[in-house]
Short mmCIF file of C-alpha atoms in Angstrom, two decimals:
data_model
loop_
_atom_site.label_atom_id
_atom_site.label_comp_id
_atom_site.label_asym_id
_atom_site.label_seq_id
_atom_site.Cartn_x
_atom_site.Cartn_y
_atom_site.Cartn_z
CA MET A 1 8.16 24.43 -28.38
CA ILE A 2 11.22 21.56 -27.54
CA ASN A 3 14.14 23.79 -26.50
CA ASN A 4 17.46 23.49 -27.39
CA PHE A 5 18.55 22.42 -23.98
CA VAL A 6 15.79 19.28 -24.49
CA LYS A 7 17.44 18.44 -27.48
CA SER A 8 21.00 17.73 -26.81
CA PHE A 9 20.79 16.78 -23.12
CA PRO A 10 22.28 13.23 -22.51
CA ALA A 11 19.35 11.55 -20.62
CA GLU A 12 20.41 8.13 -21.31
CA ARG A 13 23.82 8.66 -19.52
CA TRP A 14 21.71 10.70 -16.65
CA LEU A 15 19.57 7.44 -16.37
CA THR A 16 22.66 4.76 -16.10
CA ILE A 17 23.91 7.49 -12.98
CA PHE A 18 21.01 7.80 -11.65
CA ILE A 19 20.25 3.74 -11.65
CA PHE A 20 23.55 3.10 -10.52
CA LEU A 21 23.67 5.56 -7.21
CA HIS A 22 19.68 4.66 -6.93
CA ILE A 23 20.57 0.71 -6.23
CA PHE A 24 24.29 1.17 -4.59
CA PHE A 25 22.99 3.40 -1.48
CA TRP A 26 19.60 1.35 -1.50
CA THR A 27 21.63 -1.81 -1.06
CA LEU A 28 24.66 -0.62 0.88
CA THR A 29 22.47 1.41 3.17
CA PRO A 30 19.96 -1.71 4.42
CA SER A 31 23.34 -4.02 4.47
CA TRP A 32 24.82 -1.47 6.93
CA ALA A 33 22.13 -0.38 9.11
CA ARG A 34 19.97 -3.41 9.55
CA HIS A 35 21.66 -6.27 12.05
CA THR A 36 18.43 -8.32 10.70
CA LEU A 37 16.46 -8.49 7.71
CA PRO A 38 13.32 -7.45 7.39
CA MET A 39 10.02 -9.87 7.82
CA ASP A 40 9.06 -10.68 4.67
CA ALA A 41 12.65 -11.52 3.27
CA MET A 42 13.59 -13.81 6.65
CA GLU A 43 10.12 -15.68 5.15
CA GLY A 44 11.66 -15.98 2.09
CA THR A 45 14.38 -17.54 3.33
CA ILE A 46 12.04 -19.91 4.94
CA TRP A 47 10.86 -21.12 2.22
CA GLY A 48 13.37 -20.93 -0.47
CA HIS A 49 15.10 -23.50 2.51
CA GLN A 50 13.20 -26.09 0.17
CA LEU A 51 12.31 -25.30 -3.57
CA VAL A 52 8.90 -26.45 -4.04
CA LEU A 53 6.76 -25.12 -6.52
CA GLY A 54 4.10 -22.82 -4.18
CA TYR A 55 4.27 -21.67 -0.39
CA ASP A 56 1.06 -21.19 1.99
CA LYS A 57 0.97 -17.54 1.16
CA ASN A 58 2.38 -16.93 -2.39
CA PRO A 59 3.48 -18.72 -5.68
CA PHE A 60 7.00 -19.14 -5.41
CA LEU A 61 8.93 -16.72 -7.63
CA ASN A 62 10.21 -14.52 -4.15
CA ALA A 63 11.65 -17.89 -2.19
CA TRP A 64 13.53 -19.36 -5.33
CA LEU A 65 14.95 -15.81 -6.01
CA THR A 66 16.07 -15.80 -2.19
CA ARG A 67 17.46 -18.87 -2.65
CA PHE A 68 19.32 -17.92 -5.41
CA ALA A 69 20.35 -14.92 -3.87
CA LEU A 70 21.88 -16.37 -0.82
CA PHE A 71 23.82 -18.47 -2.95
CA LEU A 72 25.53 -15.92 -5.52
CA GLY A 73 26.26 -14.21 -1.49
CA GLY A 74 27.44 -17.43 -0.02
CA GLY A 75 25.02 -16.32 2.69
CA SER A 76 25.53 -12.71 2.33
CA VAL A 77 22.39 -10.51 3.26
CA TRP A 78 23.48 -7.60 0.96
CA VAL A 79 22.66 -9.85 -2.00
CA ILE A 80 18.88 -9.78 -1.21
CA TYR A 81 18.77 -6.22 -0.61
CA LEU A 82 20.51 -5.94 -4.17
CA PHE A 83 17.45 -8.41 -5.95
CA SER A 84 14.96 -5.61 -4.25
CA GLN A 85 16.59 -2.78 -5.73
CA LEU A 86 17.43 -4.50 -8.74
CA SER A 87 13.80 -5.00 -9.09
CA VAL A 88 13.17 -1.33 -9.10
CA ALA A 89 15.82 -0.63 -11.64
CA ALA A 90 13.61 -3.09 -13.66
CA CYS A 91 11.32 -0.67 -13.21
CA PHE A 92 12.82 2.48 -13.89
CA TRP A 93 14.56 0.98 -16.83
CA ALA A 94 11.24 -0.22 -18.12
CA THR A 95 8.96 3.19 -17.41
CA TRP A 96 12.11 4.95 -19.26
CA LYS A 97 11.76 2.96 -22.34
CA LEU A 98 8.36 3.55 -22.83
CA GLY A 99 8.46 7.09 -21.64
CA LYS A 100 10.45 7.60 -24.71
CA LYS A 101 7.45 6.59 -27.52
CA PHE A 102 5.58 9.32 -25.90
CA MET A 103 7.67 12.40 -25.16
CA PRO A 104 11.67 13.45 -25.50
CA PRO A 105 14.35 11.60 -23.63
CA ILE A 106 14.67 14.55 -20.97
CA TYR A 107 11.15 14.23 -19.96
CA ALA A 108 11.34 10.33 -20.12
CA LEU A 109 14.03 11.01 -17.72
CA ILE A 110 11.92 12.91 -14.90
CA SER A 111 9.07 10.60 -15.29
CA VAL A 112 11.30 8.06 -13.78
CA MET A 113 13.14 9.80 -11.95
CA LEU A 114 9.70 11.56 -10.27
CA LEU A 115 9.25 7.94 -8.75
CA GLU A 116 12.27 8.09 -6.61
CA SER A 117 10.30 10.38 -3.95
CA MET A 118 7.54 8.09 -3.77
CA GLN A 119 8.33 4.99 -0.89
CA TYR A 120 7.13 2.23 -2.72
CA TYR A 121 10.57 2.60 -5.01
CA ASN A 122 12.85 3.29 -1.86
CA LEU A 123 12.07 2.43 2.04
CA HIS A 124 9.71 -0.08 0.97
CA ALA A 125 11.79 -1.59 -1.13
CA ILE A 126 14.14 -2.71 0.64
CA ASP A 127 12.18 -5.68 2.05
CA PHE A 128 12.90 -8.12 -1.18
CA ASN A 129 9.16 -9.51 -1.00
CA ASP A 130 6.04 -10.32 -3.58
CA ASN A 131 5.44 -6.44 -3.61
CA THR A 132 8.09 -5.46 -4.88
CA LEU A 133 9.05 -8.13 -7.20
CA GLU A 134 5.95 -7.01 -9.29
CA LEU A 135 7.37 -3.10 -9.74
CA GLY A 136 9.94 -4.71 -12.33
CA LEU A 137 8.02 -7.27 -13.55
CA TRP A 138 4.19 -5.21 -14.44
CA ALA A 139 6.46 -2.24 -15.93
CA LEU A 140 8.31 -4.96 -18.46
CA THR A 141 5.17 -6.55 -19.25
CA ILE A 142 3.64 -3.00 -19.42
CA LEU A 143 6.72 -2.13 -22.07
CA TYR A 144 6.71 -5.33 -24.30
CA PHE A 145 2.65 -5.43 -24.14
CA TYR A 146 3.02 -2.16 -25.88
CA GLN A 147 5.35 -3.28 -28.24
CA ALA A 148 4.31 -6.06 -28.90
CA THR A 149 0.28 -4.80 -29.85
CA ARG A 150 2.14 -1.31 -31.65
CA GLU A 151 4.64 -4.04 -34.01
CA ASN A 152 3.18 -7.48 -33.51
CA LYS A 153 6.73 -8.90 -33.33
CA LEU A 154 6.77 -12.54 -32.02
CA SER A 155 9.32 -11.39 -29.32
CA ASP A 156 6.79 -8.50 -27.96
CA TRP A 157 4.87 -11.23 -27.82
CA LEU A 158 6.98 -13.50 -26.16
CA LEU A 159 8.46 -11.41 -23.84
CA THR A 160 4.64 -10.28 -22.62
CA GLY A 161 4.23 -13.76 -21.85
CA PHE A 162 7.13 -14.15 -19.86
CA PHE A 163 6.55 -11.36 -17.85
CA ALA A 164 3.25 -12.37 -17.29
CA GLY A 165 3.78 -15.48 -16.53
CA ILE A 166 6.32 -14.44 -14.22
CA GLY A 167 4.63 -11.76 -12.44
CA MET A 168 1.47 -14.62 -11.60
CA MET A 169 4.47 -16.60 -10.06
CA ALA A 170 5.53 -13.44 -7.65
CA LYS A 171 1.46 -12.58 -6.50
CA TYR A 172 -1.97 -13.19 -7.90
CA TYR A 173 -2.78 -9.54 -7.49
CA THR A 174 -0.55 -9.19 -10.98
CA ALA A 175 -4.49 -10.48 -12.16
CA MET A 176 -5.48 -6.71 -11.99
CA LEU A 177 -2.90 -5.75 -14.71
CA LEU A 178 -3.77 -8.54 -16.82
CA VAL A 179 -7.65 -8.10 -16.82
CA PRO A 180 -7.12 -3.76 -18.21
CA MET A 181 -4.46 -5.54 -21.18
CA ALA A 182 -7.34 -7.84 -22.35
CA ILE A 183 -9.92 -4.76 -22.04
CA PHE A 184 -7.29 -3.01 -24.22
CA LEU A 185 -7.19 -5.69 -26.88
CA VAL A 186 -10.89 -6.38 -27.11
CA ILE A 187 -12.20 -2.38 -27.24
CA HIS A 188 -9.11 -0.70 -29.37
CA PRO A 189 -9.38 -1.53 -33.40
CA ILE A 190 -5.60 -1.68 -33.89
CA ALA A 191 -4.69 -3.89 -30.70
CA ARG A 192 -7.93 -6.18 -31.79
CA THR A 193 -6.43 -6.86 -34.83
CA ARG A 194 -3.39 -9.18 -32.42
CA LEU A 195 -6.71 -11.41 -32.00
CA LYS A 196 -5.76 -12.76 -35.54
CA SER A 197 -1.93 -13.18 -35.03
CA SER A 198 -0.09 -16.21 -34.10
CA SER A 199 2.39 -14.44 -31.96
CA LEU A 200 -0.19 -13.06 -29.64
CA TYR A 201 -1.10 -16.79 -28.70
CA LEU A 202 1.93 -18.10 -28.81
CA GLY A 203 2.65 -15.55 -26.15
CA LEU A 204 -0.12 -16.72 -24.49
CA LEU A 205 1.41 -20.55 -24.45
CA VAL A 206 4.49 -18.87 -22.82
CA PHE A 207 1.88 -17.22 -20.04
CA ILE A 208 0.20 -20.94 -19.81
CA LEU A 209 3.76 -23.22 -19.56
CA ILE A 210 4.75 -21.09 -16.74
CA ILE A 211 2.04 -20.84 -14.27
CA LEU A 212 0.99 -24.47 -14.95
CA PRO A 213 2.74 -25.95 -12.65
CA HIS A 214 1.45 -23.90 -9.67
CA THR A 215 -1.40 -24.70 -10.74
CA ILE A 216 -1.25 -27.95 -11.07
CA TRP A 217 0.52 -27.60 -7.66
CA LEU A 218 -2.57 -26.09 -5.95
CA PHE A 219 -4.96 -28.90 -6.91
CA SER A 220 -2.68 -31.00 -4.70
CA HIS A 221 -2.58 -28.99 -1.58
CA ASP A 222 -6.14 -27.50 -1.31
CA PHE A 223 -5.37 -23.85 -2.68
CA ILE A 224 -3.44 -23.03 -0.01
CA THR A 225 -2.57 -19.44 -1.06
CA ILE A 226 -6.13 -18.91 -2.29
CA ASP A 227 -7.38 -19.65 0.71
CA TYR A 228 -5.32 -17.14 2.44
CA ALA A 229 -5.40 -14.35 -0.63
CA ILE A 230 -9.14 -14.67 0.39
CA GLY A 231 -8.45 -14.83 4.05
CA ARG A 232 -6.46 -11.60 3.70
CA VAL A 233 -9.21 -9.82 1.87
CA SER A 234 -11.96 -10.54 4.16
CA SER A 235 -13.68 -8.44 6.65
CA PRO A 236 -17.16 -8.15 8.42
CA PRO A 237 -19.88 -8.02 6.19
CA THR A 238 -20.98 -4.36 7.31
CA LEU A 239 -22.33 -1.45 4.22
CA LEU A 240 -19.71 0.91 5.90
CA ASN A 241 -17.08 -1.55 3.79
CA HIS A 242 -17.68 -0.74 1.15
CA LEU A 243 -16.98 2.48 1.45
CA GLU A 244 -14.04 2.36 4.11
CA PHE A 245 -12.28 0.52 2.11
CA PRO A 246 -12.03 1.54 -1.37
CA LEU A 247 -11.65 5.28 -0.21
CA GLN A 248 -8.73 4.11 2.45
CA PHE A 249 -6.66 2.47 -0.08
CA THR A 250 -7.51 5.66 -2.43
CA TRP A 251 -5.69 7.60 0.06
CA GLN A 252 -3.49 5.60 0.93
CA GLN A 253 -1.92 5.95 -2.52
CA LEU A 254 -2.53 9.61 -2.61
CA GLU A 255 0.30 10.22 0.11
CA VAL A 256 2.52 7.77 -1.41
CA LEU A 257 2.12 9.69 -4.38
CA LEU A 258 2.56 13.47 -2.90
CA PRO A 259 6.33 13.86 -2.50
CA ALA A 260 6.64 13.26 -6.14
CA LEU A 261 3.54 16.49 -7.01
CA LEU A 262 5.91 18.34 -4.93
CA LEU A 263 9.07 17.19 -6.29
CA PHE A 264 7.26 17.98 -10.01
CA SER A 265 6.21 21.57 -8.86
CA PHE A 266 9.91 22.65 -8.91
CA LEU A 267 9.81 22.29 -12.92
CA PHE A 268 7.61 25.34 -12.87
CA LEU A 269 10.14 27.45 -10.98
CA GLY A 270 11.34 31.00 -12.60
CA LYS A 271 9.60 34.06 -14.45
CA LYS A 272 9.43 32.31 -18.21
CA PRO A 273 6.70 30.41 -19.37
CA VAL A 274 5.87 27.55 -17.36
CA LEU A 275 3.92 25.05 -19.67
CA THR A 276 5.66 23.41 -23.01
CA GLN A 277 3.56 21.62 -25.49
CA LEU A 278 4.63 18.04 -26.49
CA ALA A 279 3.25 16.06 -29.87
CA PRO A 280 -0.18 15.02 -29.53
CA LEU A 281 -0.82 11.42 -27.96
CA SER A 282 -2.63 8.96 -30.80
CA GLY A 283 -5.69 7.71 -29.86
CA PHE A 284 -4.16 4.00 -29.12
CA ASP A 285 -1.29 6.05 -26.75
CA LYS A 286 -4.46 7.85 -24.97
CA THR A 287 -6.59 4.87 -24.47
CA PHE A 288 -3.35 2.49 -23.35
CA LEU A 289 -1.73 4.92 -20.79
CA PHE A 290 -4.87 5.10 -18.96
CA LEU A 291 -5.64 1.52 -18.75
CA MET A 292 -2.55 0.54 -17.95
CA GLY A 293 -1.52 3.56 -16.09
CA VAL A 294 -5.16 3.92 -13.50
CA GLY A 295 -6.29 1.04 -14.67
CA PRO A 296 -5.21 -1.74 -11.87
CA LEU A 297 -6.17 0.93 -9.28
CA LEU A 298 -9.69 1.34 -10.36
CA MET A 299 -10.06 -2.36 -11.04
CA THR A 300 -8.68 -2.89 -7.44
CA ILE A 301 -10.83 0.33 -6.14
CA LEU A 302 -14.07 -0.80 -7.21
CA LEU A 303 -13.69 -4.39 -6.62
CA SER A 304 -13.51 -3.12 -3.15
CA ALA A 305 -16.25 -0.70 -3.48
CA VAL A 306 -18.37 -3.48 -4.61
CA PHE A 307 -17.35 -6.61 -2.60
CA GLY A 308 -16.47 -4.95 0.79
CA MET A 309 -12.57 -6.41 0.42
CA ARG A 310 -10.20 -5.26 2.84
CA LEU A 311 -7.48 -3.51 1.17
CA ARG A 312 -3.19 -3.69 2.08
CA ALA A 313 -1.68 -0.16 0.93
CA GLY A 314 1.47 -2.66 0.30
CA TRP A 315 -0.15 -4.13 -2.51
CA GLY A 316 -0.76 -0.73 -4.31
CA GLN A 317 3.64 -0.86 -4.78
CA PRO A 318 3.43 -1.52 -8.34
CA LEU A 319 0.33 0.93 -9.47
CA LEU A 320 2.41 4.04 -9.84
CA SER A 321 5.25 2.94 -11.80
CA LEU A 322 3.60 4.89 -14.76
CA SER A 323 2.02 7.84 -12.66
CA GLY A 324 5.38 10.31 -13.67
CA ILE A 325 4.76 9.77 -17.58
CA ILE A 326 0.78 10.43 -16.96
CA LEU A 327 2.19 13.58 -15.16
CA MET A 328 4.83 14.76 -17.71
CA ILE A 329 1.99 14.73 -20.60
CA VAL A 330 -1.25 15.97 -18.90
CA ILE A 331 0.77 19.20 -17.80
CA THR A 332 3.99 19.40 -19.92
CA PRO A 333 6.77 21.97 -17.91
CA ARG A 334 8.76 23.67 -20.14
CA LEU A 335 12.31 22.23 -19.25
CA THR A 336 15.06 24.78 -19.01
CA ARG A 337 18.43 23.92 -17.56
CA GLU A 338 17.90 26.51 -14.23
CA ARG A 339 14.69 24.22 -13.88
CA PHE A 340 16.21 20.53 -14.35
CA ILE A 341 18.90 22.00 -11.65
CA SER A 342 16.75 23.01 -9.12
CA PHE A 343 14.83 19.44 -9.55
CA ILE A 344 17.80 17.21 -9.30
CA ALA A 345 19.24 19.35 -6.64
CA PHE A 346 16.07 18.57 -5.10
CA ILE A 347 16.14 14.64 -5.19
CA LEU A 348 19.06 14.89 -3.98
CA VAL A 349 18.54 16.47 -0.89
CA LEU A 350 14.83 14.21 -0.29
CA SER A 351 17.33 10.84 -0.61
CA THR A 352 19.93 12.05 1.30
CA VAL A 353 17.49 12.94 4.21
CA MET A 354 15.55 9.45 3.61
CA ILE A 355 18.55 7.59 4.04
CA SER A 356 19.87 9.44 6.50
CA ILE A 357 16.69 9.74 8.77
CA TYR A 358 16.27 5.85 8.40
CA SER A 359 19.65 5.19 9.46
CA ILE A 360 20.13 6.91 11.98
CA ALA A 361 16.30 5.61 13.19
CA LEU A 362 17.82 1.92 12.95
CA VAL A 363 20.67 2.08 14.38
CA ARG A 364 19.67 4.87 17.00
CA GLY A 365 16.62 3.72 17.20
CA LYS A 366 14.75 3.53 20.93
CA GLN A 367 11.76 0.86 19.59
CA PRO A 368 12.14 -2.16 18.92
CA SER A 369 12.53 -3.48 15.40
CA SER A 370 12.78 -6.41 13.39
CA ALA A 371 16.59 -4.43 12.29
CA ASN A 372 17.55 -4.84 15.59
CA PHE A 373 15.92 -8.18 16.42
CA PRO A 374 18.89 -10.65 18.09
CA GLY A 375 18.46 -13.39 15.67
CA GLU A 376 21.58 -14.32 15.42
CA ILE A 377 22.53 -14.55 18.97
CA ILE A 378 19.22 -15.99 19.78
CA ALA A 379 20.39 -19.04 17.14
CA ARG A 380 23.78 -19.00 18.19
CA GLU A 381 23.31 -19.58 21.66
CA LEU A 382 20.57 -22.00 20.89
CA THR A 383 22.39 -23.83 17.98
CA THR A 384 25.78 -24.17 20.79
CA GLN A 385 23.16 -25.73 23.01
CA TRP A 386 21.89 -28.38 20.89
CA GLU A 387 25.26 -29.07 20.44
CA GLN A 388 26.26 -29.76 23.42
CA ARG A 389 23.37 -32.09 24.33
CA TYR A 390 23.49 -33.91 21.60
CA HIS A 391 26.39 -33.29 19.41
CA GLN A 392 24.48 -33.69 16.12
CA PRO A 393 23.13 -30.22 13.67
CA LEU A 394 20.42 -29.68 14.24
CA THR A 395 17.97 -30.11 11.79
CA TYR A 396 14.59 -28.52 12.20
CA VAL A 397 13.42 -25.56 14.28
CA ALA A 398 9.83 -25.65 14.66
CA GLY A 399 7.41 -22.30 15.46
CA PRO A 400 6.08 -18.90 14.64
CA ARG A 401 8.09 -18.10 11.40
CA TRP A 402 9.69 -14.85 12.52
CA LEU A 403 11.12 -16.22 15.81
CA ALA A 404 12.56 -19.94 14.34
CA GLY A 405 13.06 -18.01 10.97
CA ASN A 406 15.78 -16.17 12.90
CA ILE A 407 16.99 -19.22 14.67
CA ALA A 408 17.09 -21.10 11.62
CA PHE A 409 18.70 -18.72 9.46
CA TYR A 410 21.41 -17.23 11.01
CA SER A 411 22.42 -20.59 12.67
CA LYS A 412 25.56 -22.18 11.22
CA ASP A 413 23.15 -25.51 11.35
CA GLN A 414 20.75 -23.94 8.83
CA PRO A 415 17.94 -25.84 9.97
CA THR A 416 14.54 -26.77 7.87
CA VAL A 417 11.50 -24.03 9.71
CA TYR A 418 8.61 -26.61 10.16
CA ILE A 419 6.12 -22.97 10.58
CA ASP A 420 3.71 -23.21 13.15
CA TRP A 421 4.01 -26.65 13.45
CA ASP A 422 1.11 -27.00 10.60
CA ASN A 423 1.92 -29.41 8.07
CA LYS A 424 -0.77 -28.16 5.09
CA VAL A 425 1.83 -24.20 5.85
CA SER A 426 5.11 -26.53 5.83
CA SER A 427 4.45 -29.32 3.23
CA TRP A 428 7.99 -30.19 3.17
CA ILE A 429 7.95 -31.55 6.70
CA HIS A 430 6.82 -34.92 8.02
CA GLU A 431 7.03 -35.43 11.59
CA ASN A 432 8.52 -38.72 12.03
CA ASN A 433 11.80 -37.10 10.63
CA VAL A 434 11.15 -33.87 12.92
CA ARG A 435 10.80 -36.99 15.75
CA GLN A 436 14.09 -38.86 14.35
CA LYS A 437 16.21 -36.28 14.08
CA GLY A 438 14.85 -33.89 16.79
CA ALA A 439 14.07 -29.90 16.61
CA ILE A 440 14.41 -27.32 18.84
CA PHE A 441 10.63 -25.62 19.42
CA VAL A 442 10.27 -22.13 20.00
CA TRP A 443 7.33 -20.21 21.48
CA ASP A 444 7.07 -16.70 21.08
CA PRO A 445 4.81 -14.95 24.22
CA THR A 446 4.07 -11.72 21.56
CA GLU A 447 2.36 -13.99 19.04
CA ALA A 448 -1.35 -15.25 19.74
CA SER A 449 -2.17 -17.29 17.11
CA GLN A 450 0.62 -19.90 17.91
CA ALA A 451 -0.59 -23.64 19.20
CA SER A 452 -0.03 -24.04 22.81
CA GLU A 453 2.44 -26.08 25.01
CA LYS A 454 -0.28 -28.76 25.72
CA GLU A 455 -1.54 -28.78 22.06
CA ILE A 456 1.77 -29.94 20.84
CA ARG A 457 3.21 -31.99 23.63
CA ALA A 458 0.17 -34.29 23.04
CA ARG A 459 2.06 -34.99 19.17
CA PHE A 460 5.18 -34.88 20.62
CA LYS A 461 5.79 -37.20 23.61
CA LYS A 462 9.29 -36.82 24.23
CA LEU A 463 9.36 -32.70 24.43
CA GLY A 464 11.75 -31.83 27.34
CA PRO A 465 10.49 -29.24 29.74
CA VAL A 466 10.11 -25.48 28.43
CA GLU A 467 12.67 -22.70 29.43
CA ILE A 468 12.47 -19.04 28.95
CA MET A 469 15.15 -17.62 27.85
CA HIS A 470 15.57 -13.61 27.36
CA PHE A 471 18.33 -11.46 24.91
CA SER A 472 18.78 -8.44 24.53
CA TRP A 473 17.99 -6.28 21.69
CA ILE A 474 20.81 -5.32 19.33
CA GLY A 475 21.58 -2.10 20.03
CA ASN A 476 19.83 -0.76 22.77
CA LYS A 477 19.74 -3.06 26.29
CA THR A 478 17.11 -0.69 27.96
CA LEU A 479 14.61 -2.28 25.36
CA THR A 480 12.20 -5.23 27.09
CA PRO A 481 14.12 -7.86 26.42
CA VAL A 482 13.11 -10.20 24.04
CA GLU A 483 11.85 -13.55 25.43
CA ALA A 484 11.39 -16.80 24.28
CA ARG A 485 10.20 -20.21 25.23
CA VAL A 486 12.42 -22.69 24.38
CA ALA A 487 12.15 -27.00 24.17
CA PHE A 488 14.21 -29.28 22.74
CA LEU A 489 12.78 -32.50 20.53
CA PRO A 490 15.84 -35.28 21.43
CA PRO A 491 16.86 -37.30 18.65
CA GLU A 492 15.94 -40.78 18.44
CA ILE A 493 18.47 -43.30 19.00
CA ASN A 494 18.59 -46.43 16.71
#
């Protein structure tokens, strides 16, 4: 039975405050505590330096948005962190809107707040990458797909197609959501009637139009992103892989969910009855929630079990967004003011602890981290040397993507990166232009896969001698300095 507290609670106002605070603190914290962008965000700056329809690891959305964030912020990195949190906020908002269709607003609010305790929505979301983008895009796709199949409005079908298409351009893993959506359209009688609706096919047309340019790009670039994706999941063909990989991935997702389960338990404190009963869900809603909330996870685990695919824990970032809604429906707590206050207090404590530990670990950390990598110092030193030698701006830097990417991003000349000296990976590079304009070549001794100096010299005959340079980590001079092997390719004089 729903009590007066539940009926009168201003849930929407609380949601607005909650989302604002989340965006503010999780944008401010890395902006203050980190000296260097995270690895994936740095990769996004390399790709975004040139706006093409695809890159060696992913489609184009992450790179384009990174470029847009830097444009808006005048080169300041805080806008990149803001974009990450806007994706999380979009996930929260869409989850709230969907949750209200099944339960009272305060229950929908709690289902969103439960997500705050999971690292996918805070610590992992600091790095602006494809997984973080999927948080918002998956939740928005699910929301508008629900409304489209329920009400068959053209606007909802168009938005479903739009967010699904954009999701695919963030990461191909979005297919793990699209398949349960297709299954739902086939197996449920109400949803199946939409197959006769022109609105559905107009939404599908929007989806196709969004992914078509990248699809054409794939044909002209040897399906490089597909090859990369296959390489990421490939593993030695052993029987154990079919068991170990899916079980490991399942456990990793459960580990992420555990703090939410602990937080959820605070809603059952007190001596009054701990359970209540909501209006029963329709068969439509039950099937929808199961397929959208659990289907992508089960499909991922099944594919790994059948094909022995190696899975990465971070791929699960968008998989748990409906877990709060499902928890609140399956085990519905009887909400009282006291229980809700305990719940909110625990969220505040948990968030404060996470932000504090994260900040202290970076500011006072005794281990090397991407956060205190001396990228800006290296870039400034090498750019100065280049301009003193050749009296012209630095146009290119060539080498492994982390080291070369730091030099390119923090250099005042904003050079283009020739990733790993590989034309296939850096499709925007023409080596004759590199020879003409000159470049700084760098090697990182900690990366084994990069091309050897001998191999590179065979391609660039005028490459100067290698200098071994050392740079201290920011904030901790006791760490073994960063070593970089540097050579200068002088520009051709016309």
